Coordinates of C-alpha atoms in Angstrom, one line a residue:
M282 CA -0.2 0.2 -0.2
D283 CA 1.2 3.6 -0.4
A284 CA 2.7 5.3 2.6
K285 CA 0.0 7.5 4.5
V286 CA 0.7 9.8 7.0
E287 CA -0.6 9.0 10.0
N288 CA -2.7 11.0 12.4
S289 CA -1.8 11.6 15.8
P290 CA -4.4 10.8 18.6
V291 CA -6.3 13.8 19.8
S292 CA -9.4 14.0 21.7
G293 CA -11.0 15.2 19.2
P294 CA -13.4 19.0 18.6
G295 CA -14.7 20.5 21.4
E296 CA -13.6 17.8 24.0
H297 CA -9.8 19.2 25.0
A298 CA -10.9 21.9 27.8
L299 CA -13.3 19.4 28.9
Q300 CA -11.3 16.9 30.2
P301 CA -12.1 15.8 33.7
G302 CA -8.7 16.5 35.1
H303 CA -7.5 18.6 32.9
D304 CA -5.2 21.5 34.8
P305 CA -5.7 24.9 32.4
Y306 CA -2.0 26.5 33.4
H307 CA 0.0 23.2 31.3
H308 CA 1.0 24.5 28.6
L309 CA 2.1 28.0 30.5
H310 CA 5.2 25.5 31.5
D311 CA 5.7 23.4 28.5
E312 CA 8.6 23.5 26.1
A313 CA 8.5 20.8 24.3
Y314 CA 4.9 21.8 23.5
A315 CA 5.9 21.5 19.8
A316 CA 7.2 18.4 19.6
P317 CA 3.7 16.2 18.5
F318 CA 3.3 19.0 15.6
G319 CA 7.2 18.1 14.0
Q320 CA 6.1 14.2 13.3
H321 CA 4.5 13.0 10.5
R322 CA 6.2 15.1 8.2
V323 CA 5.7 14.7 4.3
G324 CA 8.2 15.4 1.3
W325 CA 9.3 14.2 -1.5
R326 CA 8.1 11.0 -1.6
Q327 CA 3.9 12.4 -0.6
M328 CA 4.6 14.8 -3.9
L329 CA 2.1 13.9 -7.0
S330 CA 1.6 15.4 -10.4
V331 CA -1.0 17.9 -11.2
A332 CA 0.1 17.9 -14.9
G333 CA -3.2 17.9 -16.3
R334 CA -5.1 17.6 -12.5
I335 CA -8.0 19.3 -11.9
V336 CA -7.1 21.4 -8.8
E337 CA -10.5 22.8 -6.9
P338 CA -8.9 26.2 -5.7
L339 CA -9.1 26.5 -1.9
D340 CA -7.0 30.7 -2.6
G341 CA -9.2 33.7 -1.4
A342 CA -10.5 35.3 2.5
W343 CA -9.1 32.8 5.3
N344 CA -9.6 33.8 8.6
F345 CA -6.1 35.0 10.0
V346 CA -4.9 35.7 13.3
L347 CA -0.9 35.9 14.3
D348 CA 0.3 33.8 17.0
L349 CA 3.8 35.5 18.4
H350 CA 4.0 33.0 21.4
D351 CA 2.7 29.3 19.9
E352 CA -0.6 29.6 22.0
G353 CA -2.4 27.5 19.7
L354 CA -0.1 24.6 19.2
R355 CA 0.3 25.3 23.0
Q356 CA -3.0 25.3 23.8
R357 CA -4.4 23.1 20.8
W358 CA -6.8 25.9 19.1
F359 CA -7.3 22.7 16.8
E360 CA -9.2 21.2 19.1
D361 CA -11.6 23.6 20.0
A362 CA -15.2 23.4 18.7
P363 CA -15.8 26.3 16.7
E364 CA -18.3 28.0 18.7
P365 CA -19.1 31.5 18.9
I366 CA -17.9 33.6 21.9
G367 CA -21.4 34.4 23.0
G368 CA -21.8 30.3 23.3
W369 CA -18.8 29.6 25.2
T370 CA -18.5 28.2 29.6
T371 CA -14.5 28.7 29.9
P372 CA -13.0 31.4 28.1
R373 CA -10.7 30.6 25.1
D374 CA -7.4 32.9 23.2
Y375 CA -9.3 31.8 20.2
D376 CA -12.3 31.9 18.3
D377 CA -11.0 30.4 14.3
G378 CA -10.4 34.1 13.8
D379 CA -12.9 35.8 12.0
W380 CA -12.8 39.0 13.2
Q381 CA -9.8 39.4 10.7
S382 CA -9.5 38.1 7.4
T383 CA -6.3 37.7 4.6
I384 CA -6.3 36.5 1.0
V385 CA -4.5 33.3 0.4
P386 CA -2.0 33.7 -1.6
S387 CA -0.1 36.6 0.1
C388 CA 2.3 37.3 2.4
W389 CA 1.5 38.8 5.6
N390 CA 4.0 41.3 5.9
V391 CA 2.7 43.5 3.3
V392 CA -0.7 43.4 4.6
R393 CA -0.4 45.6 7.4
P394 CA 2.3 47.9 8.2
E395 CA 2.2 46.7 11.8
W396 CA 3.0 43.1 10.8
T397 CA 5.9 44.0 7.9
Y398 CA 8.3 42.8 10.0
F399 CA 6.6 39.8 12.1
E400 CA 8.4 36.5 12.7
G401 CA 6.9 33.7 14.4
G402 CA 3.4 31.7 13.8
A403 CA 0.2 32.3 11.6
W404 CA -2.8 30.4 11.9
Y405 CA -5.1 30.1 8.5
T406 CA -8.6 28.8 9.0
R407 CA -11.6 28.3 6.6
H408 CA -14.6 26.3 6.2
L409 CA -14.7 24.2 3.1
D410 CA -18.5 22.2 2.0
F411 CA -17.4 19.0 0.4
A412 CA -19.5 16.8 -1.9
P413 CA -17.8 13.4 -2.4
G414 CA -16.8 12.1 -6.1
K415 CA -16.3 8.6 -7.6
A416 CA -15.8 6.1 -5.3
G417 CA -12.9 4.9 -3.7
E418 CA -11.4 8.4 -4.7
R419 CA -8.9 9.8 -2.7
V420 CA -8.8 13.5 -1.5
F421 CA -5.0 15.4 -1.1
L422 CA -4.1 19.0 -0.1
R423 CA -2.0 20.4 -2.3
V424 CA 0.0 23.7 -0.8
G425 CA 2.4 25.1 -3.8
A426 CA 4.6 26.5 -0.9
A427 CA 4.6 28.3 2.8
N428 CA 7.1 29.4 4.9
Y429 CA 8.3 28.2 6.6
E430 CA 6.7 25.8 8.5
A431 CA 3.4 24.3 8.1
R432 CA 1.2 22.1 10.3
V433 CA -2.2 21.3 9.0
F434 CA -5.7 20.2 10.9
L435 CA -8.7 18.9 10.0
N436 CA -11.7 18.6 12.3
G437 CA -9.7 18.8 15.0
V438 CA -7.0 16.7 14.1
F439 CA -3.4 16.9 13.1
L440 CA -2.9 15.7 9.7
G441 CA 0.7 16.2 9.4
S442 CA 3.6 18.5 8.7
H443 CA 6.3 20.4 5.8
R444 CA 9.0 21.8 6.4
G445 CA 10.7 24.2 3.6
G446 CA 9.2 27.7 2.4
S447 CA 9.7 27.3 -1.3
T448 CA 8.4 24.1 -2.8
P449 CA 4.6 22.0 -2.8
F450 CA 3.7 19.7 -0.2
F451 CA 0.8 17.4 -0.2
I452 CA -1.5 16.0 2.4
E453 CA -4.1 13.2 2.2
L454 CA -7.6 14.6 3.9
T455 CA -9.7 11.2 2.7
E456 CA -10.7 9.7 5.3
H457 CA -10.7 12.9 7.5
L458 CA -13.5 14.6 5.3
N459 CA -17.3 15.0 6.6
T460 CA -20.1 14.6 3.7
G461 CA -20.9 18.9 3.5
E462 CA -18.7 21.7 5.9
N463 CA -15.0 20.9 7.2
R464 CA -12.9 23.1 9.5
L465 CA -9.4 23.6 7.8
Q466 CA -6.6 25.1 9.7
I467 CA -2.9 25.5 8.6
N468 CA -0.4 27.1 10.8
V469 CA 2.4 28.1 9.2
D470 CA 5.7 29.8 11.1
N471 CA 8.3 31.3 9.2
R472 CA 11.0 31.8 12.2
R473 CA 14.4 31.7 11.2
R474 CA 16.4 28.9 13.2
P475 CA 19.9 28.4 12.5
E476 CA 19.5 25.1 11.5
R477 CA 17.4 25.2 9.2
V478 CA 17.5 25.7 5.5
P479 CA 18.0 28.9 4.7
M480 CA 19.6 29.4 8.0
N481 CA 19.0 32.9 9.8
H482 CA 21.2 34.7 8.9
T483 CA 20.6 35.2 5.0
D484 CA 20.5 38.6 2.5
W485 CA 16.9 38.5 0.7
F486 CA 13.4 39.6 3.0
N487 CA 11.7 36.6 4.8
Y488 CA 8.7 36.9 4.2
G489 CA 5.8 34.3 6.0
G490 CA 2.3 32.7 5.0
I491 CA 0.9 31.1 2.6
Y492 CA 1.8 32.6 -0.6
R493 CA 1.3 29.9 -3.1
E494 CA -2.0 29.1 -4.5
I495 CA -3.7 26.6 -2.1
G496 CA -6.4 23.8 -3.4
L497 CA -7.9 20.4 -3.2
V498 CA -6.8 17.5 -5.7
R499 CA -8.8 14.0 -6.5
V500 CA -7.3 11.4 -7.7
P501 CA -8.4 7.4 -7.8
A502 CA -7.5 5.0 -5.2
L503 CA -4.6 4.1 -7.6
F504 CA -3.2 6.6 -9.2
I505 CA 0.3 8.0 -11.1
R506 CA 2.5 9.6 -8.4
D507 CA 5.2 10.7 -10.6
F508 CA 6.2 10.5 -14.3
G509 CA 9.0 11.9 -16.7
V510 CA 9.8 12.1 -20.4
A511 CA 13.2 13.4 -21.8
L512 CA 15.6 13.0 -24.3
V513 CA 18.0 10.3 -23.6
P514 CA 21.4 11.4 -22.9
G515 CA 23.9 11.0 -25.4
S516 CA 21.5 9.3 -27.9
A517 CA 21.4 12.2 -30.7
G518 CA 18.4 13.2 -30.0
K519 CA 17.0 10.3 -31.5
R520 CA 15.6 8.3 -28.2
I521 CA 13.4 9.5 -25.6
A522 CA 13.2 7.8 -22.1
V523 CA 9.6 7.9 -19.8
D524 CA 9.5 6.9 -16.1
V525 CA 6.6 6.3 -14.3
T526 CA 5.9 5.9 -10.6
L527 CA 1.9 4.8 -9.6
S528 CA 1.1 5.4 -5.9
E529 CA 1.2 1.6 -5.1
P530 CA 3.0 -1.3 -5.9
A531 CA 0.9 -2.5 -8.5
S532 CA 2.0 -4.3 -12.2
G533 CA 0.2 -3.1 -15.2
T534 CA 0.8 -1.2 -18.5
A535 CA 1.0 2.3 -18.9
R536 CA -0.1 4.4 -22.4
L537 CA 2.3 7.2 -23.2
S538 CA 1.1 9.4 -26.2
I539 CA 3.3 12.3 -27.6
D540 CA 1.4 14.3 -30.7
G541 CA 3.4 13.5 -33.8
L542 CA 6.1 11.0 -32.4
A543 CA 4.6 8.6 -30.2
S544 CA 0.9 7.0 -30.3
D545 CA -0.6 4.3 -27.5
V546 CA 3.4 3.6 -25.6
A547 CA 2.9 0.4 -24.0
V548 CA 5.2 1.1 -20.5
P549 CA 5.2 -1.5 -18.4
I550 CA 4.8 -1.2 -15.0
S551 CA 6.1 -3.8 -12.0
G552 CA 6.2 -3.0 -8.8
G553 CA 4.5 0.5 -9.1
I554 CA 7.8 1.3 -11.3
G555 CA 7.8 1.1 -15.3
R556 CA 10.9 2.6 -17.4
L557 CA 10.9 2.1 -21.0
E558 CA 13.1 3.7 -23.9
F559 CA 12.5 4.6 -28.1
E560 CA 13.3 5.9 -30.7
A561 CA 11.9 9.2 -31.6
A562 CA 13.5 12.4 -33.5
P563 CA 11.5 15.1 -32.1
D564 CA 12.5 18.5 -33.1
L565 CA 14.8 19.7 -30.1
W566 CA 13.6 22.9 -28.1
S567 CA 15.7 25.5 -27.4
P568 CA 15.6 29.4 -27.1
A569 CA 15.4 30.0 -30.6
N570 CA 13.3 26.7 -31.4
P571 CA 11.1 26.8 -28.0
R572 CA 9.4 23.8 -29.4
L573 CA 7.1 21.9 -27.2
Y574 CA 4.9 18.9 -27.6
S575 CA 1.9 17.5 -25.9
V576 CA 2.2 14.5 -23.9
G577 CA -0.1 12.1 -22.4
I578 CA 0.4 9.6 -20.0
S579 CA -3.1 7.0 -18.5
F580 CA -2.9 3.9 -15.9
G581 CA -6.0 2.7 -15.0
E582 CA -8.7 5.4 -14.4
D583 CA -5.8 7.9 -14.2
R584 CA -4.5 10.6 -17.0
L585 CA -1.7 13.0 -16.9
G586 CA -1.0 15.6 -19.5
D587 CA 1.7 18.0 -20.0
K588 CA 3.6 20.2 -23.0
I589 CA 7.4 19.0 -22.8
G590 CA 10.0 20.2 -24.8
F591 CA 12.7 17.7 -25.9
R592 CA 16.7 19.0 -25.5
E593 CA 19.9 18.0 -24.3
I594 CA 23.1 20.0 -22.2
R595 CA 26.4 19.2 -21.8
V596 CA 29.7 19.5 -21.0
E597 CA 32.6 19.0 -22.7
G598 CA 35.6 20.4 -21.7
Q599 CA 36.1 24.4 -21.4
R600 CA 32.4 24.6 -23.2
I601 CA 28.9 24.9 -22.6
L602 CA 26.9 22.3 -25.6
L603 CA 23.1 22.5 -25.9
N604 CA 22.0 20.0 -28.7
G605 CA 25.4 19.5 -29.2
E606 CA 26.1 23.2 -30.0
D607 CA 28.1 25.4 -28.2
I608 CA 26.3 28.3 -26.2
F609 CA 27.2 31.0 -24.2
L610 CA 24.9 32.0 -20.8
R611 CA 24.2 35.7 -21.3
G612 CA 22.2 35.6 -17.5
I613 CA 20.5 37.6 -15.2
C614 CA 19.9 37.0 -11.9
V615 CA 16.5 37.4 -10.4
H616 CA 15.1 37.0 -6.9
E617 CA 11.1 36.3 -5.7
D618 CA 10.5 39.7 -4.6
D619 CA 7.6 42.8 -5.6
R620 CA 7.4 45.7 -3.6
D621 CA 3.7 45.5 -3.5
L622 CA 3.1 41.7 -3.5
G623 CA 6.3 40.8 -1.5
K624 CA 7.0 36.5 -2.5
V625 CA 4.3 36.4 -4.4
S626 CA 4.6 35.9 -8.1
T627 CA 1.6 36.3 -10.4
E628 CA 1.5 34.7 -14.1
A629 CA 1.3 38.5 -15.2
D630 CA 4.6 39.4 -13.0
I631 CA 6.6 36.4 -14.7
R632 CA 5.4 37.5 -18.3
R633 CA 7.0 40.6 -17.3
R634 CA 10.0 39.8 -15.8
Y635 CA 10.5 37.3 -19.3
A636 CA 9.9 40.1 -21.5
D637 CA 12.7 42.4 -19.2
A638 CA 15.0 39.9 -19.9
K639 CA 14.2 38.9 -23.2
A640 CA 14.8 43.0 -23.7
L641 CA 18.2 42.9 -22.2
N642 CA 19.0 40.7 -24.7
A643 CA 19.7 37.4 -22.2
N644 CA 18.9 34.1 -22.9
F645 CA 19.7 32.7 -19.3
L646 CA 18.1 33.6 -15.7
R647 CA 19.2 31.9 -12.4
L648 CA 16.4 32.3 -10.2
S649 CA 17.8 33.0 -6.9
H650 CA 18.5 31.2 -4.0
Y651 CA 15.1 29.0 -3.9
P652 CA 12.6 27.2 -6.0
H653 CA 10.4 29.8 -7.6
H654 CA 6.9 29.4 -8.7
E655 CA 6.6 26.6 -10.9
L656 CA 4.9 28.8 -13.5
A657 CA 8.9 30.1 -13.8
A658 CA 9.8 27.3 -15.3
Q659 CA 6.5 26.2 -17.6
I660 CA 6.6 29.8 -18.8
A661 CA 10.3 30.0 -19.8
D662 CA 9.2 26.5 -21.7
E663 CA 7.0 28.6 -23.9
V664 CA 9.1 31.9 -24.4
G665 CA 12.4 30.3 -24.9
L666 CA 14.4 30.9 -22.0
L667 CA 17.0 28.9 -20.1
L668 CA 16.9 28.6 -16.2
W669 CA 19.3 27.4 -13.0
E670 CA 17.2 26.5 -10.0
E671 CA 18.7 26.6 -7.0
V672 CA 17.8 25.4 -2.9
P673 CA 18.4 27.9 -0.7
V674 CA 22.1 26.6 0.9
Y675 CA 23.1 29.8 2.0
W676 CA 26.7 31.3 3.6
A677 CA 26.6 29.5 7.0
I678 CA 24.5 26.2 6.6
D679 CA 24.6 24.2 9.7
F680 CA 27.2 21.8 7.6
A681 CA 27.5 19.4 10.3
N682 CA 24.1 18.3 11.1
P683 CA 22.2 15.8 9.7
D684 CA 19.0 16.9 10.4
T685 CA 19.8 19.8 8.0
F686 CA 21.2 18.0 5.5
A687 CA 17.7 16.2 5.2
D688 CA 16.0 19.0 5.3
A689 CA 18.2 20.5 2.1
D690 CA 18.7 17.9 0.5
N691 CA 13.9 16.8 0.6
Q692 CA 13.7 20.7 -0.5
L693 CA 16.0 19.7 -3.4
R694 CA 14.5 16.4 -4.5
E695 CA 10.8 18.2 -4.2
M696 CA 12.2 21.2 -6.7
I697 CA 13.4 17.6 -9.0
R698 CA 10.5 16.2 -8.8
R699 CA 7.6 19.1 -9.0
D700 CA 10.2 20.4 -12.4
R701 CA 11.9 17.7 -14.0
N702 CA 9.6 18.0 -17.3
R703 CA 10.7 21.6 -18.2
A704 CA 13.2 21.5 -20.8
S705 CA 13.7 25.3 -20.2
I706 CA 15.8 24.5 -16.6
V707 CA 19.7 23.2 -17.4
I708 CA 21.6 23.6 -14.4
W709 CA 20.3 22.8 -10.9
G710 CA 21.9 24.6 -8.0
V711 CA 23.5 23.0 -5.1
G712 CA 24.2 26.2 -2.6
N713 CA 25.7 30.0 -2.7
E714 CA 28.4 31.1 -1.5
N715 CA 29.5 28.5 1.0
A716 CA 33.2 28.4 2.5
D717 CA 34.9 25.6 1.7
T718 CA 35.2 23.3 4.5
D719 CA 34.9 19.3 5.0
A720 CA 31.4 19.6 7.0
R721 CA 30.1 21.7 3.9
L722 CA 32.4 19.3 1.3
A723 CA 30.3 16.7 2.6
F724 CA 27.0 17.9 2.5
M725 CA 27.0 19.4 -0.7
S726 CA 28.5 16.9 -3.0
G727 CA 25.8 14.3 -1.2
L728 CA 23.0 17.4 -2.7
A729 CA 25.4 17.1 -5.6
A730 CA 24.6 13.2 -6.1
S731 CA 20.7 13.6 -5.3
C732 CA 20.6 15.7 -8.0
R733 CA 22.1 12.8 -10.6
E734 CA 20.3 10.4 -8.5
M735 CA 17.1 12.0 -9.2
D736 CA 17.4 13.5 -12.9
S737 CA 21.0 12.8 -15.5
T738 CA 19.4 15.2 -18.0
R739 CA 20.7 18.2 -16.6
L740 CA 24.2 20.3 -15.0
V741 CA 24.5 20.1 -11.6
S742 CA 26.7 23.6 -9.8
A743 CA 26.7 25.7 -7.0
A744 CA 28.1 29.5 -6.9
C745 CA 31.3 29.1 -5.1
L746 CA 33.8 31.3 -4.0
I747 CA 37.6 32.5 -4.5
N748 CA 40.4 30.2 -2.3
R749 CA 42.0 33.6 -1.4
E750 CA 45.1 32.2 0.2
H751 CA 46.5 30.9 -3.9
F752 CA 43.8 34.0 -4.8
R753 CA 42.7 30.9 -7.8
I754 CA 39.2 30.1 -8.6
E755 CA 39.6 27.0 -6.3
D756 CA 37.0 24.9 -4.4
R757 CA 37.2 21.3 -3.2
L758 CA 33.3 20.7 -4.3
S759 CA 33.8 21.3 -7.8
E760 CA 35.0 17.9 -8.5
A761 CA 31.2 17.1 -7.9
L762 CA 30.4 20.5 -10.4
D763 CA 29.7 20.2 -14.5
I764 CA 29.9 23.4 -14.2
I765 CA 32.0 26.1 -11.6
G766 CA 29.7 29.0 -10.6
L767 CA 31.8 32.1 -9.0
N768 CA 30.4 35.0 -7.1
E769 CA 32.5 37.9 -7.6
Y770 CA 32.2 41.8 -6.6
F771 CA 35.2 43.3 -7.7
G772 CA 34.6 46.7 -8.8
W773 CA 32.2 47.1 -5.7
Y774 CA 33.0 45.6 -2.4
E775 CA 36.5 44.9 -3.6
P776 CA 36.9 48.8 -5.0
S777 CA 39.9 47.7 -7.5
L778 CA 39.2 45.6 -11.0
D779 CA 42.9 44.0 -10.6
G780 CA 41.7 41.3 -8.5
L781 CA 39.9 39.7 -11.4
K782 CA 42.2 39.9 -13.4
R783 CA 44.9 38.2 -11.1
L784 CA 41.9 35.6 -10.8
F785 CA 41.3 34.7 -14.1
A786 CA 45.6 34.5 -14.4
N787 CA 46.0 32.6 -11.3
S788 CA 43.3 29.9 -12.4
D789 CA 43.2 26.9 -15.4
L790 CA 40.2 25.4 -15.3
D791 CA 39.2 22.3 -17.4
K792 CA 35.6 22.4 -16.9
P793 CA 33.1 25.9 -17.8
L794 CA 32.8 28.8 -15.5
V795 CA 29.7 30.7 -15.1
I796 CA 29.9 34.3 -12.8
T797 CA 27.0 33.6 -11.0
E798 CA 27.3 37.3 -8.9
T799 CA 28.7 40.6 -9.7
G800 CA 27.4 44.4 -9.3
A801 CA 27.0 47.2 -8.0
D802 CA 24.1 49.4 -6.2
A803 CA 22.8 52.5 -7.9
V804 CA 19.9 54.5 -7.1
A805 CA 17.3 55.4 -9.5
G806 CA 17.6 58.5 -11.0
R807 CA 21.2 59.3 -9.3
E808 CA 23.5 59.6 -12.0
G809 CA 26.7 60.2 -10.1
R810 CA 29.8 61.2 -11.2
P811 CA 32.2 58.5 -12.5
G812 CA 33.6 56.0 -10.1
E813 CA 30.9 57.3 -7.1
L814 CA 29.7 54.5 -5.5
F815 CA 25.3 54.7 -5.7
G816 CA 25.4 56.0 -8.7
E817 CA 24.4 54.8 -12.2
S818 CA 27.5 55.6 -14.5
H819 CA 29.1 53.6 -11.7
Q820 CA 27.2 50.8 -11.7
S821 CA 27.5 50.7 -16.2
D822 CA 30.8 51.5 -16.0
L823 CA 31.1 48.4 -14.0
Y824 CA 29.8 45.8 -16.4
E825 CA 31.4 47.1 -19.4
R826 CA 35.0 46.9 -17.5
Q827 CA 33.7 43.2 -16.3
L828 CA 32.9 41.9 -19.2
D829 CA 36.0 42.9 -21.5
L830 CA 38.0 41.0 -18.3
V831 CA 35.5 37.8 -19.0
E832 CA 35.8 37.6 -22.7
S833 CA 39.6 37.5 -22.2
A834 CA 38.8 34.1 -20.0
P835 CA 38.1 31.5 -22.4
Y836 CA 36.6 29.2 -19.9
V837 CA 34.2 31.7 -18.6
R838 CA 31.1 30.7 -20.8
G839 CA 28.7 32.6 -18.4
F840 CA 27.3 36.0 -17.1
C841 CA 25.3 36.1 -14.9
P842 CA 24.5 39.6 -12.8
W843 CA 23.3 41.0 -9.6
I844 CA 20.0 41.4 -10.1
L845 CA 17.4 42.4 -12.4
Y846 CA 14.7 44.3 -9.6
D847 CA 15.8 46.0 -6.7
F848 CA 14.7 43.9 -3.9
R849 CA 13.9 44.0 0.0
T850 CA 15.9 43.1 2.3
E851 CA 16.4 44.5 5.8
R852 CA 20.3 43.7 6.0
R853 CA 20.7 46.4 3.9
Q854 CA 20.5 49.8 6.1
T855 CA 22.3 53.1 4.9
A856 CA 20.5 56.4 3.6
Y857 CA 20.4 54.9 0.2
Q858 CA 18.9 51.7 0.4
R859 CA 17.3 52.2 3.9
G860 CA 16.3 48.6 3.7
W861 CA 16.8 47.4 -0.2
N862 CA 19.4 46.2 -2.0
L863 CA 20.1 48.4 -4.4
K864 CA 21.4 46.2 -7.4
G865 CA 19.0 45.8 -10.2
L866 CA 19.0 46.8 -12.9
I867 CA 16.1 48.2 -13.2
A868 CA 14.2 49.6 -9.8
A869 CA 11.5 48.4 -7.0
D870 CA 8.7 49.8 -9.3
K871 CA 9.7 46.5 -12.2
T872 CA 9.4 49.8 -14.7
T873 CA 12.3 52.2 -14.4
R874 CA 15.8 50.8 -16.2
K875 CA 19.0 52.0 -15.1
K876 CA 21.8 52.9 -17.6
A877 CA 23.2 49.7 -16.3
F878 CA 20.6 47.7 -18.4
T879 CA 21.2 50.0 -21.8
T880 CA 24.5 49.2 -21.3
L881 CA 24.4 44.9 -20.5
S882 CA 21.6 44.9 -23.6
E883 CA 23.9 46.4 -26.0
R884 CA 27.0 43.9 -24.9
Y885 CA 24.7 40.9 -24.9
S886 CA 23.3 42.0 -28.1
E887 CA 27.4 42.0 -29.4
L888 CA 27.6 38.2 -27.8
A889 CA 24.6 37.1 -29.4
Q890 CA 25.6 38.2 -33.0
Q891 CA 29.3 36.6 -32.3
Q892 CA 27.5 33.7 -32.0
K893 CA 25.7 31.0 -33.9
P894 CA 21.7 30.5 -31.5
A895 CA 22.1 26.7 -30.4
G896 CA 18.7 25.4 -32.6
P897 CA 17.8 22.5 -33.9

């Protein structure tokens, strides 16, 4: 049988406060109150593909209360019957919060000014009417993302928890749904902790809440949990592999169709797993030709559908090859951040982001520093942009802690499970700016191994730092990487560019390198004198000089500046920044382009003309 999340023993709605001998003061002294709610944690193995499925939306207004002291967990608010205050015989500290609401998806930090810097717990509650469907169906709650830890309760029963602020999770509701009215509660906690991923010290804003879409998914008793369709690496674009994972260890035959390529291909399933390779010659996907095929797969009563592109990405010596042709990654980094919406991404916002990248003459984006909304990769497939996706293994992660590794590894696997059918994603990133220690080497090498175990069709990289002792591009982790990423801020944190010249002179790499971050802050509209910090002139000049040097190093096969838009970060507190990182080529209004935007666009245009685009 498919593994299910066991339920914690609870007394049931309304009984908690009435139990004989109940100590009403116990919660004041119980500092192990959260332990029961860390059990029954769901992760990548409980995910299920929603490609082509109907997701019944639960977006909209939810009752909402902040809970700084975790009283909801201490007092077990979820067990109290949802009676109006006027009918109470014993006072409580929670009444389902119907006196206050918030919209899902949203970040509480941008809902009210007094909530801007709130870090802690919050409770979302809503009532939903449920009508059963076909006999034997199973019902799952899908949460697109909730930052950072989420705990789900239905009709007074704790069903499960999830860690990780950027990847989707699934909780089965089947056995606890009532026909008619149900009370669904989700406790979300965005506290930063040193053992979590990311840890408590970062350089982006810590938004809280259920900030991606939420809904119900109905599936048959036996369903397709996951599937992948991709080119077989090394097949010269002439073979396709399909793999299928069922919800149970059943056997039988799945049926695959790819419009124009394959019709009713039988995929044998044994023990719930199936894999097949077959001959096919698809029109290859590339930024110049973002060709997508309609793919359908079925097993028994279940059917999924998706639009998938076929391409091959690999390295050969110092080169990156897309469909066998040399490519230079003309990139830009981007955060999932909006002045008004916080970390919420809408389709319109993503399309604006990509329109700006196209205007920049970029062919590549680094989605920093965590998995972005799944629409980001779906739309990149459509419009023809290459992507780097990564997990927030950022700075001084607790690399020696096995539980921290388990958290990072699960986030990585959830990201890969969600997005592995997206042709636009060519690189998985496993970390950013981590010191080269033994513990870090083991931790991140383990993540690189997980990438290859889950997906053999993409490259693995990390944004590394300079070896300061020898002043070389040198990191022990590079042995586990296909591409070396390098964050360097010569011309900004290190004012002279002479260090970059020296770095390139000292380094002799046998694999490609991508400059994964570089840049300078500039206040939009402030021209500044040449060389003056925080002026647009200095930022623009820096990119000119950086690219001159980059073009002299043959192993540098990509340039990905920091960053497309100015973004909110409370770490930056000067008279110019005032809580914002101003390295964007475009201001926080996502409209005002700085001088450096035009400079980089022109240089990228020159690079594109020098190189024939990869294509069929």
